[in-house]
XYZ file of C-alpha atoms in Angstrom:
620
model
C -18.942 -6.386 -16.047
C -21.235 -3.915 -17.748
C -20.008 -1.413 -20.311
C -21.834 1.881 -20.412
C -21.938 4.060 -23.464
C -23.204 7.530 -22.769
C -22.583 10.550 -24.938
C -21.821 8.285 -27.883
C -18.098 8.921 -27.677
C -16.524 6.936 -24.897
C -17.253 3.733 -23.080
C -16.388 3.155 -19.468
C -16.725 -0.148 -17.636
C -18.894 -0.456 -14.564
C -19.005 -2.874 -11.663
C -21.361 -5.813 -12.053
C -23.096 -4.886 -8.810
C -22.779 -2.775 -5.688
C -21.365 -5.626 -3.594
C -18.478 -6.056 -6.023
C -17.628 -2.360 -5.744
C -17.805 -2.326 -1.953
C -15.741 -5.489 -1.600
C -13.055 -3.967 -3.826
C -12.914 -0.783 -1.748
C -12.882 -2.773 1.507
C -10.192 -5.091 0.154
C -8.051 -2.106 -0.830
C -8.446 -0.443 2.565
C -8.045 -3.604 4.650
C -4.477 -4.831 4.194
C -1.691 -6.583 6.031
C -1.142 -3.416 8.092
C -4.441 -4.058 9.862
C -2.950 -7.236 11.312
C 0.705 -6.382 11.841
C 0.766 -2.617 12.391
C -2.376 -1.816 14.392
C -1.802 -4.546 17.054
C 1.793 -3.353 17.424
C 0.661 0.224 18.120
C -1.856 -1.033 20.667
C 0.883 -3.072 22.294
C 3.387 -0.234 22.716
C 0.872 2.535 23.428
C -1.054 1.324 26.423
C -3.512 -1.147 24.960
C -7.036 0.246 25.033
C -5.801 3.808 25.598
C -4.562 3.927 21.990
C -8.124 3.482 20.747
C -9.055 7.005 21.897
C -6.719 8.964 19.556
C -7.298 6.305 16.890
C -11.071 6.787 16.874
C -10.734 10.579 16.995
C -8.475 10.451 13.941
C -10.935 8.115 12.196
C -13.906 10.429 12.729
C -12.290 13.788 11.950
C -9.594 12.836 9.433
C -10.075 9.387 7.925
C -13.785 9.263 7.138
C -14.025 12.810 5.683
C -11.128 12.113 3.293
C -12.583 8.746 2.330
C -15.991 10.290 1.642
C -14.452 13.078 -0.428
C -12.479 10.677 -2.656
C -15.406 8.326 -3.269
C -17.703 11.259 -4.047
C -15.412 13.140 -6.437
C -14.461 10.002 -8.350
C -18.083 8.890 -8.657
C -19.247 12.310 -9.893
C -16.483 13.077 -12.360
C -16.103 9.540 -13.749
C -12.325 9.854 -14.025
C -9.193 8.524 -12.346
C -7.014 10.620 -10.064
C -5.193 12.542 -12.820
C -8.343 13.345 -14.765
C -10.232 14.464 -11.668
C -7.679 16.994 -10.502
C -6.905 18.307 -13.975
C -10.580 18.891 -14.689
C -11.032 20.727 -11.384
C -8.118 22.977 -12.281
C -5.149 22.453 -14.618
C -3.008 23.848 -11.805
C -3.867 20.738 -9.763
C -2.955 18.261 -12.495
C 0.207 17.290 -10.632
C -1.807 15.934 -7.676
C -3.061 13.010 -9.737
C 0.412 12.343 -11.129
C 1.782 12.325 -7.567
C -0.832 9.747 -6.526
C 0.070 7.600 -9.522
C 3.800 7.690 -8.671
C 3.156 6.820 -5.023
C 0.902 3.909 -6.033
C 3.616 2.614 -8.359
C 6.357 2.843 -5.730
C 4.212 1.259 -3.035
C 3.241 -1.615 -5.324
C 6.946 -2.413 -5.817
C 7.636 -3.288 -2.185
C 4.099 -4.419 -1.362
C 4.278 -7.236 -3.877
C 7.652 -8.211 -2.446
C 5.841 -8.844 0.826
C 3.522 -11.145 -1.103
C 6.574 -12.942 -2.501
C 7.907 -13.571 1.003
C 4.460 -14.744 2.098
C 4.409 -17.196 -0.822
C 7.832 -18.495 0.219
C 6.591 -19.223 3.742
C 3.330 -20.632 2.396
C 5.171 -23.184 0.244
C 7.298 -24.250 3.229
C 4.296 -24.536 5.538
C 3.427 -27.956 4.129
C 6.621 -29.546 5.474
C 6.589 -31.671 8.593
C 8.258 -30.572 10.750
C 8.113 -26.912 9.781
C 11.540 -25.859 8.430
C 11.834 -23.004 10.932
C 11.218 -25.283 13.926
C 14.788 -26.632 14.192
C 18.301 -25.409 13.462
C 20.195 -26.951 10.542
C 23.463 -28.821 11.035
C 26.775 -27.064 10.501
C 28.975 -27.795 7.498
C 30.889 -30.537 9.349
C 27.579 -32.076 10.496
C 29.001 -32.247 14.015
C 26.493 -29.882 15.571
C 23.967 -27.190 14.853
C 24.684 -24.055 12.826
C 26.406 -21.515 15.076
C 24.369 -18.497 13.919
C 21.159 -20.411 14.464
C 22.200 -21.569 17.948
C 23.071 -18.009 18.994
C 19.677 -16.712 17.857
C 16.717 -19.027 17.229
C 15.628 -21.363 14.466
C 12.850 -18.920 13.548
C 15.249 -15.986 13.235
C 17.707 -18.087 11.252
C 15.083 -19.212 8.743
C 13.939 -15.626 8.181
C 17.255 -13.781 8.081
C 19.479 -16.468 6.563
C 17.359 -19.009 4.670
C 14.836 -16.531 3.284
C 16.719 -13.247 2.955
C 20.368 -14.306 3.230
C 20.651 -10.815 4.656
C 23.834 -8.745 4.643
C 25.154 -6.942 7.707
C 24.276 -3.474 6.396
C 22.465 -1.678 3.594
C 25.715 -0.725 1.844
C 26.596 -4.378 1.188
C 24.262 -5.544 -1.579
C 25.012 -9.246 -1.374
C 23.800 -11.707 -3.965
C 20.378 -12.170 -5.492
C 18.193 -14.748 -3.768
C 16.841 -16.724 -6.714
C 14.203 -18.376 -4.578
C 12.862 -14.941 -3.706
C 13.040 -13.944 -7.384
C 10.935 -16.977 -8.284
C 8.357 -16.116 -5.629
C 8.400 -12.469 -6.746
C 7.741 -13.507 -10.351
C 4.906 -15.747 -9.145
C 3.367 -12.890 -7.162
C 3.424 -10.560 -10.172
C 1.974 -13.295 -12.398
C -0.918 -13.705 -9.971
C -1.514 -9.936 -9.983
C -1.479 -9.921 -13.793
C -3.939 -12.818 -14.029
C -6.315 -10.989 -11.700
C -5.972 -7.821 -13.811
C -5.876 -9.364 -17.282
C -9.387 -8.091 -18.054
C -9.174 -4.936 -15.934
C -11.855 -4.459 -13.322
C -13.849 -7.222 -15.020
C -11.481 -9.966 -13.835
C -10.455 -8.105 -10.682
C -14.108 -7.770 -9.704
C -14.444 -11.549 -9.770
C -11.228 -12.162 -7.816
C -12.229 -9.767 -5.046
C -15.095 -12.039 -4.007
C -12.422 -14.374 -2.666
C -9.579 -12.047 -1.679
C -11.794 -9.658 0.300
C -13.902 -12.240 2.135
C -11.575 -15.192 2.734
C -9.420 -13.357 5.343
C -12.485 -12.904 7.560
C -13.177 -16.638 7.461
C -9.584 -17.415 8.451
C -9.588 -14.716 11.145
C -12.684 -16.269 12.661
C -11.082 -19.733 12.619
C -7.968 -18.288 14.234
C -10.067 -16.473 16.819
C -11.810 -19.689 17.880
C -8.547 -21.608 18.051
C -6.528 -18.828 19.681
C -9.022 -18.371 22.507
C -8.436 -21.978 23.552
C -4.653 -21.569 23.850
C -3.059 -21.262 27.306
C -2.242 -17.627 27.996
C -4.792 -16.261 25.507
C -6.702 -14.459 28.263
C -3.509 -12.738 29.429
C -2.901 -11.486 25.896
C -6.431 -10.130 25.509
C -6.266 -8.450 28.932
C -3.054 -6.770 27.859
C -4.750 -5.545 24.664
C -7.737 -3.949 26.376
C -6.155 -2.782 29.651
C -5.561 0.966 29.152
C -2.573 2.904 30.396
C -4.077 6.385 30.444
C -0.860 8.215 31.269
C 0.557 7.283 27.866
C -1.962 9.622 26.217
C 0.229 12.505 27.395
C 2.836 11.394 24.854
C 2.305 13.372 21.600
C 3.877 10.528 19.603
C 0.800 8.431 20.400
C -1.508 10.948 18.730
C 0.797 11.292 15.748
C 0.979 7.542 15.205
C -2.789 7.203 15.605
C -3.413 9.886 12.979
C -0.955 8.384 10.499
C -2.226 4.840 11.109
C -5.853 5.643 10.294
C -4.776 7.755 7.341
C -2.655 5.054 5.728
C -4.982 2.229 6.778
C -7.872 3.661 4.755
C -5.602 3.947 1.672
C -6.662 7.499 0.887
C -4.558 9.703 -1.444
C -3.310 6.705 -3.455
C -5.770 7.331 -6.276
C -7.115 3.785 -6.133
C -10.353 4.719 -4.354
C -11.016 7.527 -6.837
C -10.469 5.061 -9.684
C -12.773 2.451 -8.140
C -15.579 4.940 -7.493
C -15.352 6.266 -11.060
C -16.646 2.883 -12.277
C -19.746 2.843 -10.093
C -23.225 4.197 -10.820
C -23.471 7.981 -10.912
C -26.550 7.965 -8.707
C -25.169 6.157 -5.670
C -25.073 6.901 -1.941
C -21.330 7.494 -1.587
C -21.747 8.769 1.986
C -23.048 5.399 3.096
C -20.266 3.679 1.154
C -17.590 5.768 2.894
C -19.017 5.052 6.344
C -19.303 1.362 5.559
C -15.755 1.012 4.213
C -14.228 3.117 7.008
C -16.044 1.375 9.846
C -15.379 -2.122 8.461
C -11.701 -1.250 8.059
C -11.330 -0.146 11.682
C -13.516 -2.989 12.964
C -11.262 -5.428 11.104
C -8.231 -3.997 12.892
C -9.917 -4.560 16.262
C -11.284 -7.962 15.304
C -7.911 -9.096 13.987
C -6.134 -7.865 17.104
C -7.981 -10.349 19.339
C -6.556 -13.548 17.783
C -3.183 -11.826 17.302
C -2.971 -10.878 20.998
C -4.309 -14.284 22.014
C -1.407 -15.861 20.127
C 1.022 -13.291 21.582
C -0.320 -14.181 25.034
C 0.216 -17.864 24.264
C 3.757 -17.133 23.082
C 4.491 -15.032 26.180
C 3.104 -17.753 28.451
C 5.231 -20.396 26.706
C 8.341 -18.230 27.084
C 7.424 -17.528 30.720
C 7.050 -21.219 31.492
C 10.266 -22.063 29.637
C 12.078 -19.409 31.651
C 10.782 -20.936 34.879
C 11.713 -24.458 33.765
C 15.301 -23.443 33.037
C 15.633 -21.692 36.382
C 14.039 -24.656 38.185
C 16.558 -27.004 36.558
C 19.427 -24.745 37.630
C 18.112 -24.547 41.217
C 17.460 -28.280 41.427
C 20.973 -29.150 40.233
C 22.715 -26.544 42.400
C 20.944 -27.367 45.662
C 20.683 -31.072 44.856
C 16.918 -31.135 45.295
C 14.785 -34.115 44.251
C 12.989 -33.732 40.945
C 9.530 -32.165 41.048
C 10.298 -30.567 44.427
C 10.396 -27.148 42.803
C 7.516 -26.644 40.373
C 6.058 -23.781 38.385
C 3.348 -23.339 40.996
C 5.716 -22.941 43.969
C 8.532 -21.327 41.981
C 8.005 -17.844 43.448
C 8.020 -19.233 46.998
C 11.361 -20.997 46.490
C 12.938 -17.972 44.819
C 11.993 -15.797 47.807
C 13.214 -18.494 50.171
C 16.616 -18.866 48.501
C 17.068 -15.101 48.205
C 16.716 -14.882 51.990
C 18.752 -17.959 52.931
C 21.328 -18.258 50.113
C 21.608 -14.853 48.432
C 25.185 -15.432 47.241
C 24.361 -18.747 45.641
C 21.333 -17.308 43.870
C 23.293 -14.366 42.449
C 25.992 -16.749 41.223
C 23.516 -18.836 39.247
C 22.634 -15.896 36.933
C 19.002 -16.886 36.880
C 16.950 -15.218 34.184
C 14.174 -12.936 35.498
C 10.796 -14.458 34.641
C 8.064 -11.825 34.327
C 4.951 -12.517 32.250
C 4.285 -8.800 31.686
C 7.814 -8.338 30.357
C 7.253 -11.127 27.827
C 3.915 -9.579 26.819
C 5.628 -6.246 26.179
C 8.100 -7.744 23.729
C 6.727 -5.968 20.681
C 7.137 -6.619 16.999
C 5.466 -5.224 13.899
C 5.503 -5.730 10.161
C 7.644 -8.582 8.921
C 8.881 -9.192 12.478
C 5.357 -10.043 13.627
C 4.438 -12.166 10.609
C 7.667 -14.028 9.922
C 9.218 -14.248 13.396
C 6.729 -13.829 16.241
C 3.846 -15.735 14.660
C 5.984 -18.470 13.119
C 7.600 -19.012 16.518
C 4.210 -19.249 18.199
C 2.728 -21.588 15.591
C 5.468 -24.169 16.271
C 3.972 -24.730 19.735
C 0.413 -25.116 18.405
C -0.916 -28.614 17.714
C -1.328 -29.120 13.967
C 1.149 -26.337 13.282
C 1.238 -26.947 9.506
C -2.495 -26.287 9.158
C -2.304 -23.017 11.093
C 0.759 -21.854 9.168
C -0.930 -22.563 5.819
C -4.109 -20.730 6.848
C -2.184 -17.766 8.230
C -0.122 -17.191 5.102
C -3.100 -17.706 2.775
C -4.912 -15.045 4.793
C -1.977 -12.628 4.573
C -1.668 -13.228 0.835
C -5.385 -12.546 0.296
C -5.161 -9.328 2.294
C -2.088 -8.176 0.387
C -3.478 -9.127 -3.025
C -6.697 -7.159 -2.554
C -4.630 -4.127 -1.526
C -2.444 -4.604 -4.612
C -5.586 -4.258 -6.730
C -5.959 -0.666 -5.544
C -2.288 0.146 -6.037
C -2.243 -1.159 -9.603
C -5.583 0.462 -10.435
C -4.146 3.736 -9.122
C -1.569 3.487 -11.924
C -3.577 1.955 -14.776
C -6.612 4.259 -14.607
C -4.560 7.498 -14.885
C -2.604 5.988 -17.805
C -5.908 5.298 -19.548
C -7.523 8.648 -18.699
C -4.474 10.664 -19.768
C -4.328 8.886 -23.139
C -0.640 8.242 -22.515
C -0.612 5.286 -24.911
C -2.173 4.787 -28.372
C -5.673 3.321 -28.348
C -4.607 0.354 -30.500
C -2.490 -1.031 -27.639
C -4.732 -3.508 -25.757
C -5.242 -3.072 -22.033
C -3.882 -6.578 -21.407
C -0.539 -5.537 -22.915
C -0.410 -2.325 -20.864
C -1.069 -4.283 -17.673
C 1.539 -6.855 -18.642
C 4.183 -4.199 -19.346
C 3.470 -2.542 -15.996
C 3.878 -5.860 -14.172
C 7.124 -6.677 -16.015
C 8.651 -3.252 -15.331
C 7.583 -3.447 -11.688
C 9.068 -6.924 -11.349
C 12.411 -5.824 -12.794
C 12.635 -2.764 -10.542
C 11.610 -4.813 -7.490
C 14.599 -7.120 -7.961
C 16.450 -4.738 -5.641
C 14.411 -6.296 -2.829
C 15.683 -9.776 -3.754
C 19.277 -8.801 -2.928
C 20.920 -9.584 0.386
C 20.245 -5.975 1.367
C 16.681 -6.132 0.032
C 14.999 -6.134 3.433
C 16.792 -2.901 4.352
C 15.629 -1.260 1.123
C 12.079 -2.454 1.647
C 12.062 -0.783 5.066
C 13.276 2.442 3.419
C 10.441 2.371 0.874
C 7.881 1.367 3.489
C 8.888 4.135 5.890
C 9.224 7.054 3.485
C 7.305 6.533 0.220
C 3.941 6.466 1.966
C 4.585 9.158 4.541
C 5.111 12.804 3.590
C 3.928 12.402 -0.038
C 0.513 11.021 0.944
C -0.048 13.694 3.599
C 0.711 16.437 1.066
C -1.440 14.820 -1.635
C -4.386 14.535 0.762
C -4.026 18.184 1.769
C -4.143 19.314 -1.865
C -7.128 17.056 -2.488
C -9.069 18.869 0.223
C -7.960 22.259 -1.055
C -8.792 21.317 -4.648
C -12.308 20.088 -3.962
C -13.400 22.484 -1.232
C -11.623 25.727 -2.125
C -11.001 25.462 -5.884
C -14.032 23.554 -7.083
C -15.952 25.127 -4.229
C -17.931 23.823 -1.293
C -21.240 24.889 -2.869
C -20.603 23.063 -6.133
C -19.337 19.964 -4.354
C -22.441 20.065 -2.182
C -24.547 20.215 -5.368
C -22.631 17.203 -6.704
C -23.475 15.185 -3.602
C -27.116 16.312 -3.803
C -27.231 15.047 -7.404
C -25.681 11.682 -6.479
C -27.313 10.952 -3.122
C -30.423 13.105 -3.044
C -29.246 15.120 -0.040
C -26.577 17.662 0.737
C -23.719 16.909 3.156
C -24.483 17.853 6.749
C -22.650 20.407 8.857
C -20.249 17.797 10.253
C -18.852 16.878 6.841
C -18.594 20.514 5.797
C -16.774 21.477 9.006
C -14.313 18.603 8.561
C -13.642 19.318 4.889
C -13.271 23.077 5.310
C -11.404 23.339 8.629
C -10.852 20.289 10.837
C -9.347 17.783 8.385
C -6.969 20.252 6.668
C -5.719 21.480 10.055
C -5.226 17.909 11.294
C -3.315 17.022 8.138
C -1.088 20.081 8.512
C -0.464 19.310 12.174
C 0.443 15.679 11.425
C 2.668 16.705 8.507
C 4.546 19.350 10.507
C 4.931 17.076 13.533
C 6.183 14.234 11.367
C 8.751 16.401 9.574
C 9.955 17.945 12.844
C 10.381 14.558 14.503
C 12.209 13.138 11.488
C 14.468 16.178 11.177
C 15.393 16.049 14.862
C 17.343 12.826 14.485
C 19.345 10.975 11.889
C 17.389 8.050 10.390
C 18.554 4.664 11.637
C 17.776 1.053 10.835
C 18.216 -2.316 12.604
C 20.798 -4.630 11.028
C 21.305 -8.371 11.456
C 24.973 -8.929 12.275
C 26.118 -12.293 13.755
C 29.417 -10.663 14.795
C 27.639 -8.027 16.904
C 28.529 -8.389 20.587
C 24.862 -8.279 21.625
C 23.720 -10.711 18.929
C 20.967 -11.897 18.423
C 19.771 -8.366 19.195
C 19.789 -6.254 16.059
C 22.448 -3.614 15.666
C 21.237 -0.047 15.168
C 23.047 1.756 12.338
C 22.691 5.176 10.784
C 21.880 5.378 7.109
C 24.931 6.461 5.058
C 24.771 9.824 3.300
C 23.968 8.413 -0.143
C 21.073 6.353 1.258
C 19.879 9.418 3.160
C 19.850 11.277 -0.156
C 17.716 8.501 -1.673
C 15.318 8.793 1.282
C 14.910 12.502 0.556
C 14.313 11.716 -3.127
C 11.641 9.150 -2.234
C 9.861 11.832 -0.208
C 10.262 14.583 -2.800
C 10.037 12.934 -6.238
C 6.398 11.766 -5.938
C 5.159 15.245 -5.020
C 7.478 17.354 -7.187
C 4.927 16.983 -9.984
C 2.497 19.194 -8.026
C 4.537 22.435 -8.252
C 6.008 21.554 -11.668
C 2.604 21.105 -13.321
C 1.240 24.224 -11.602
C 4.271 26.276 -12.683
C 4.011 24.934 -16.227
C 0.364 25.975 -16.423
C 1.113 29.387 -14.981
C 3.838 29.999 -17.532
C 1.522 28.928 -20.354
C -1.194 31.100 -18.916
C -3.484 28.151 -18.551
C -5.076 29.083 -15.237
C -8.658 27.905 -15.386
C -10.958 27.465 -12.471
C -13.306 24.494 -12.506
C -16.233 25.285 -14.752
C -19.769 23.990 -14.361
C -19.038 21.716 -17.286
C -15.990 20.212 -15.639
C -18.140 18.308 -13.212
C -18.737 15.722 -15.915
C -16.503 13.439 -17.916
C -16.992 11.686 -21.193
C -18.518 8.825 -19.240
C -21.235 10.765 -17.443
C -24.597 11.955 -18.726
C -24.070 14.668 -21.311
C -20.352 14.615 -20.702
C -17.558 16.354 -22.534
C -14.959 14.861 -24.810
C -11.962 13.895 -22.676
C -9.763 13.971 -25.766
C -10.113 17.742 -25.996
C -9.186 19.643 -22.833
C -10.552 22.846 -24.303
C -14.015 21.383 -23.913
C -13.666 21.758 -20.134
C -14.684 25.379 -20.554
C -17.662 24.807 -22.799
C -20.908 26.282 -21.554
C -23.749 23.985 -20.589
C -25.973 23.135 -23.491
């Protein structure tokens, strides 16, 4: 890691090389959502048809925002808070909002890593612990809850989470989860102990290893029975589903959150790169690789889903064949999977009453393929169930959870950097406090707050944070980022900045997106999201063994006090934006970005970041 000293006042670290910087940005953008959110959206929204709104959102919303953040951070050499304050003191709250969102997201994101560690440690057992049901207390049979559901569900909901029946019942702390959570935060701290110097080394592994594992999984998954059916389902479009506005809304939000814009992490990362650097090429590279990873990762995921659906389809047939053979007293092997449909039609015509009395389960491959799951359901239930049927299941489980951990860890780097860089740029702590101690205190505080996710109700709370912390706040932050750069700093000055950094001005496409298209798309997505959320009371799925339809989850409405917390999670991160602006207005501190404000203490001929009044100094 190089340390630059320009202006003789401040030093700012820089990346060792361009590859290190790009890998960090790619690692931040490419996360677990690329593997367990994108395939889910493709599955429920008509396969290949979903790619049309997704790519439109990428081109007109995602890439312009990504380019803007990389460019403004690279030019101004500051983190998110410093950038927006230097553009205008009225916008100082935008950076604070990004910092709060990054902090809140890191709380539940690292809990996901803790759960992944838990499964990783258990993946070395033979047989896998989620492959069979445990015995009951009397050791006279299998556990009743496990028998009613599946061994995979039981291991996730009972052994891992020990989940309560609703969010209002806290339950007890799962000390095994606490241990894994502490381990996850220790790993994050070790990677950050020397700031971007140590993180830059770690990213060589965390950003590249998932692609190696994905390729291994792709080769193996394509050889599984039913893989072709899964891939066909992925790429077969259902065009009529494009008439559903929810598809376009989910596509816009997916590309927005997938690129990790508005968190402040990308601005922080780009502030450590060379000032003369082609940030346009970087934005295109990061954005395209991120989306390509989603598509690339979907192929092995859908191959495995196709294998799982085929296994369930065959099992369904086998059970029905056994019932038919016993009822009609047929010789074994007379009814097979190959002639199953013939015999079903035959019996329906000749013995309709007998067939209806057997309560045979309908066996439809397409129905099994449509059984969707996302997030933790895909990783800890669907995949773990499929891996049991794969030869060498321990190896595939270990590889899968190492891959997920690498993806999550590289994304955590951006979340933590989105908090640490603003703390440093704002001079919130005395200079004599070492960075290692600041990082350690942040990890300890985060660990203590995240203990809420280790309770019996922790999974419910994680879903609350996941659904609402990164929704409305990020959309509003991104909108103010566009307004701040294009309409406060000014399109002409920003164009000059890009000319200085890249040697050419942005073309008409980028200008049209920044000035009109992207802000309008953000407003449309924000309004549509709020309207859809306000139209119905928020609900959540609960795991209740006493539910009459168990093992199906029971849908419950959030109680009033939880609903109030949801509103706070949406409002608190962004309340700093109007508060800071109002504070500056009252103090009369309205100052438009000056020519001098384009530089920080770390850029050539920069100003002293310790003295805000120097923002208005005239060029020398």
